[in-house]
Amino acid sequence: MVAVKYTLEDFVHDMDNLLVSQPTREKIFDRGSDCLSRLISNPDAIPGRFRQPVGSGGRANHGSWLLHHSPDSGLLVTAVVWGPGDHAAPHDHRTWGMIGVMDNALTETRFRRVDDHERTDWAQLERDRSSVVKPGEISLLIPEVDEIHQMDNFTDRPTVEVHVYGQDLRGLERVRYDLETGAIRRMMTEKYDNC
């Protein structure tokens, strides 16, 4: 008997059906995490070309690949590849998110904003926790509650993740935080490496 593997198409179908029902965030994370867990446990679910760093240009060691976007539900699915030594400074997302590791491991450090939020150009962050996220594990991003994180690949090979968000990050104004100065810098995803 041949085992049926859960595909990217299966995942998109299940997530779109879930989101159309206008679920609570809790239900999105509960059911969505189950679906994402099934997806990242299938090594063939993401084509090989989306599991490699770009290999050229300013971010040759990194890859951010659009896998699916559903304008009706807002669902966004990307593959993100962190090459050896890759780093992303603390940043927020402004939408719910689920991140599942497929290959290798990544160190994720979470932060809490502990200032009064009065200034738009400065913030005080406090380190909350740090963990090594391994294949099959999922991190949840909850806007304004638990979403500020820093990502580091301290290993000697690429790490592949599947990122799932409630809306397209292209054009969504977000911020990056400078831990040394407290400066807030506006940022926006403009494109993915394949489009």
Short mmCIF file of C-alpha atoms in Angstrom, two decimals:
data_model
loop_
_atom_site.label_atom_id
_atom_site.label_comp_id
_atom_site.label_asym_id
_atom_site.label_seq_id
_atom_site.Cartn_x
_atom_site.Cartn_y
_atom_site.Cartn_z
CA MET A 1 0.00 0.00 0.00
CA VAL A 2 1.35 3.44 -0.97
CA ALA A 3 1.16 6.19 1.65
CA VAL A 4 -0.55 9.36 0.47
CA LYS A 5 1.57 12.41 1.24
CA TYR A 6 0.17 15.78 2.16
CA THR A 7 1.01 18.29 -0.59
CA LEU A 8 1.25 22.07 -0.85
CA GLU A 9 -2.02 21.98 -2.82
CA ASP A 10 -3.69 20.02 -0.01
CA PHE A 11 -2.42 22.54 2.53
CA VAL A 12 -3.65 25.56 0.51
CA HIS A 13 -7.05 23.92 0.01
CA ASP A 14 -7.44 23.15 3.73
CA MET A 15 -6.24 26.60 4.84
CA ASP A 16 -8.47 28.45 2.35
CA ASN A 17 -11.47 26.44 3.54
CA LEU A 18 -10.58 27.22 7.14
CA LEU A 19 -10.14 30.96 6.53
CA VAL A 20 -13.37 31.31 4.52
CA SER A 21 -15.26 30.23 7.66
CA GLN A 22 -13.92 33.38 9.42
CA PRO A 23 -12.50 31.47 12.38
CA THR A 24 -11.07 32.92 15.57
CA ARG A 25 -7.29 33.29 15.69
CA GLU A 26 -7.25 30.41 18.17
CA LYS A 27 -8.99 28.15 15.64
CA ILE A 28 -6.64 29.29 12.86
CA PHE A 29 -3.63 28.35 14.99
CA ASP A 30 -5.16 25.09 16.21
CA ARG A 31 -6.27 23.70 12.85
CA GLY A 32 -3.67 25.56 10.81
CA SER A 33 -0.80 24.19 12.91
CA ASP A 34 -2.06 20.65 12.31
CA CYS A 35 -2.11 21.30 8.56
CA LEU A 36 1.31 22.97 8.59
CA SER A 37 2.75 20.11 10.61
CA ARG A 38 1.56 17.65 7.97
CA LEU A 39 3.02 19.82 5.20
CA ILE A 40 6.50 20.27 6.69
CA SER A 41 6.74 16.54 7.44
CA ASN A 42 6.61 15.82 3.70
CA PRO A 43 10.07 16.62 2.29
CA ASP A 44 8.71 16.53 -1.28
CA ALA A 45 5.96 19.10 -0.65
CA ILE A 46 8.17 22.06 -1.60
CA PRO A 47 10.04 21.85 -4.93
CA GLY A 48 13.84 21.80 -4.64
CA ARG A 49 14.28 25.15 -6.38
CA PHE A 50 12.46 26.81 -3.45
CA ARG A 51 14.66 25.11 -0.87
CA GLN A 52 17.90 26.86 -1.87
CA PRO A 53 19.35 30.33 -1.25
CA VAL A 54 19.15 32.69 -4.22
CA GLY A 55 22.89 32.34 -4.85
CA SER A 56 23.51 35.83 -6.27
CA GLY A 57 22.90 39.50 -5.58
CA GLY A 58 22.76 41.36 -2.28
CA ARG A 59 21.19 38.48 -0.35
CA ALA A 60 22.84 35.53 -2.08
CA ASN A 61 22.81 33.50 1.13
CA HIS A 62 19.04 33.88 1.59
CA GLY A 63 15.89 32.94 -0.31
CA SER A 64 12.31 34.12 0.02
CA TRP A 65 10.02 32.27 -2.37
CA LEU A 66 6.31 32.90 -2.93
CA LEU A 67 4.49 29.56 -3.01
CA HIS A 68 0.87 30.74 -2.87
CA HIS A 69 -1.28 33.81 -2.30
CA SER A 70 -5.09 33.71 -2.05
CA PRO A 71 -6.37 37.29 -2.43
CA ASP A 72 -9.86 36.30 -1.24
CA SER A 73 -8.80 34.74 2.07
CA GLY A 74 -5.53 36.66 2.45
CA LEU A 75 -3.57 33.42 2.82
CA LEU A 76 0.12 33.80 2.00
CA VAL A 77 2.51 30.84 1.88
CA THR A 78 6.25 31.28 1.32
CA ALA A 79 9.39 29.19 1.59
CA VAL A 80 12.21 31.00 3.37
CA VAL A 81 15.79 29.74 3.18
CA TRP A 82 18.34 30.93 5.73
CA GLY A 83 21.88 30.24 4.60
CA PRO A 84 24.71 29.58 7.07
CA GLY A 85 25.28 32.68 9.20
CA ASP A 86 22.08 34.36 7.96
CA HIS A 87 20.51 36.85 10.38
CA ALA A 88 17.33 38.90 10.59
CA ALA A 89 17.25 41.67 13.22
CA PRO A 90 14.21 41.93 15.53
CA HIS A 91 11.10 42.78 13.51
CA ASP A 92 7.33 42.55 13.68
CA HIS A 93 4.73 41.15 11.26
CA ARG A 94 1.40 42.97 11.79
CA THR A 95 -0.54 39.84 10.82
CA TRP A 96 -0.95 36.39 12.32
CA GLY A 97 1.65 33.90 11.23
CA MET A 98 2.79 30.30 11.51
CA ILE A 99 6.36 29.27 10.71
CA GLY A 100 7.34 25.63 10.34
CA VAL A 101 10.89 24.32 9.95
CA MET A 102 11.36 21.70 7.21
CA ASP A 103 15.13 21.24 7.09
CA ASN A 104 17.98 21.90 9.55
CA ALA A 105 17.36 24.30 12.47
CA LEU A 106 17.13 27.99 13.27
CA THR A 107 17.57 30.02 16.44
CA GLU A 108 14.57 32.24 17.13
CA THR A 109 14.77 34.94 19.81
CA ARG A 110 11.51 36.56 20.91
CA PHE A 111 11.21 40.05 22.37
CA ARG A 112 8.58 42.05 24.22
CA ARG A 113 8.16 45.76 23.78
CA VAL A 114 8.29 47.27 27.28
CA ASP A 115 8.14 51.02 26.61
CA ASP A 116 4.90 53.05 26.61
CA HIS A 117 4.53 52.93 22.78
CA GLU A 118 4.29 56.74 22.68
CA ARG A 119 7.15 57.25 20.24
CA THR A 120 6.99 56.04 16.66
CA ASP A 121 10.76 56.21 16.17
CA TRP A 122 11.99 54.46 19.35
CA ALA A 123 11.19 51.35 21.35
CA GLN A 124 12.61 49.48 24.30
CA LEU A 125 12.68 45.73 23.81
CA GLU A 126 13.24 43.08 26.43
CA ARG A 127 14.39 39.60 25.49
CA ASP A 128 11.64 37.11 26.30
CA ARG A 129 13.03 33.75 25.21
CA SER A 130 15.27 32.02 22.72
CA SER A 131 14.99 28.55 21.25
CA VAL A 132 16.40 26.38 18.51
CA VAL A 133 13.51 25.49 16.23
CA LYS A 134 14.02 22.08 14.63
CA PRO A 135 12.38 20.22 11.73
CA GLY A 136 8.71 19.61 12.39
CA GLU A 137 8.42 22.43 14.94
CA ILE A 138 6.15 25.44 14.46
CA SER A 139 6.33 29.01 15.81
CA LEU A 140 3.20 31.15 16.06
CA LEU A 141 3.16 34.93 15.55
CA ILE A 142 0.41 36.85 17.35
CA PRO A 143 0.20 40.53 16.34
CA GLU A 144 0.87 43.00 19.17
CA VAL A 145 1.08 40.12 21.67
CA ASP A 146 3.97 37.83 20.68
CA GLU A 147 5.34 38.59 17.22
CA ILE A 148 8.65 40.41 17.55
CA HIS A 149 11.48 38.03 16.81
CA GLN A 150 15.06 37.76 15.58
CA MET A 151 16.17 34.84 13.39
CA ASP A 152 19.69 33.39 13.19
CA ASN A 153 21.14 30.41 11.37
CA PHE A 154 24.18 29.49 13.44
CA THR A 155 24.64 26.21 11.54
CA ASP A 156 26.84 25.38 8.56
CA ARG A 157 24.01 24.58 6.13
CA PRO A 158 20.77 26.17 4.88
CA THR A 159 17.59 26.03 6.95
CA VAL A 160 14.27 25.78 5.10
CA GLU A 161 11.05 27.10 6.61
CA VAL A 162 7.47 27.43 5.40
CA HIS A 163 5.91 30.75 6.43
CA VAL A 164 2.12 31.16 6.49
CA TYR A 165 0.51 34.57 7.04
CA GLY A 166 -2.96 36.07 7.15
CA GLN A 167 -2.10 38.60 4.48
CA ASP A 168 0.52 39.35 1.85
CA LEU A 169 3.59 40.99 3.38
CA ARG A 170 4.22 42.90 0.15
CA GLY A 171 3.13 46.45 0.85
CA LEU A 172 2.41 45.80 4.54
CA GLU A 173 4.23 48.42 6.62
CA ARG A 174 6.17 46.75 9.41
CA VAL A 175 9.13 47.71 11.59
CA ARG A 176 12.64 46.54 12.40
CA TYR A 177 14.08 47.28 15.84
CA ASP A 178 17.66 48.24 16.67
CA LEU A 179 18.55 46.61 19.99
CA GLU A 180 21.50 48.93 20.64
CA THR A 181 19.90 52.32 19.98
CA GLY A 182 16.19 51.54 20.32
CA ALA A 183 15.59 53.02 16.88
CA ILE A 184 12.57 51.85 14.93
CA ARG A 185 13.00 51.60 11.18
CA ARG A 186 10.05 51.19 8.86
CA MET A 187 10.30 48.24 6.50
CA MET A 188 8.17 46.70 3.81
CA THR A 189 8.54 43.54 1.76
CA GLU A 190 8.57 44.66 -1.86
CA LYS A 191 8.94 41.36 -3.66
CA TYR A 192 9.84 37.71 -3.36
CA ASP A 193 12.84 36.18 -5.08
CA ASN A 194 10.68 34.46 -7.69
CA CYS A 195 8.28 37.34 -8.43
#
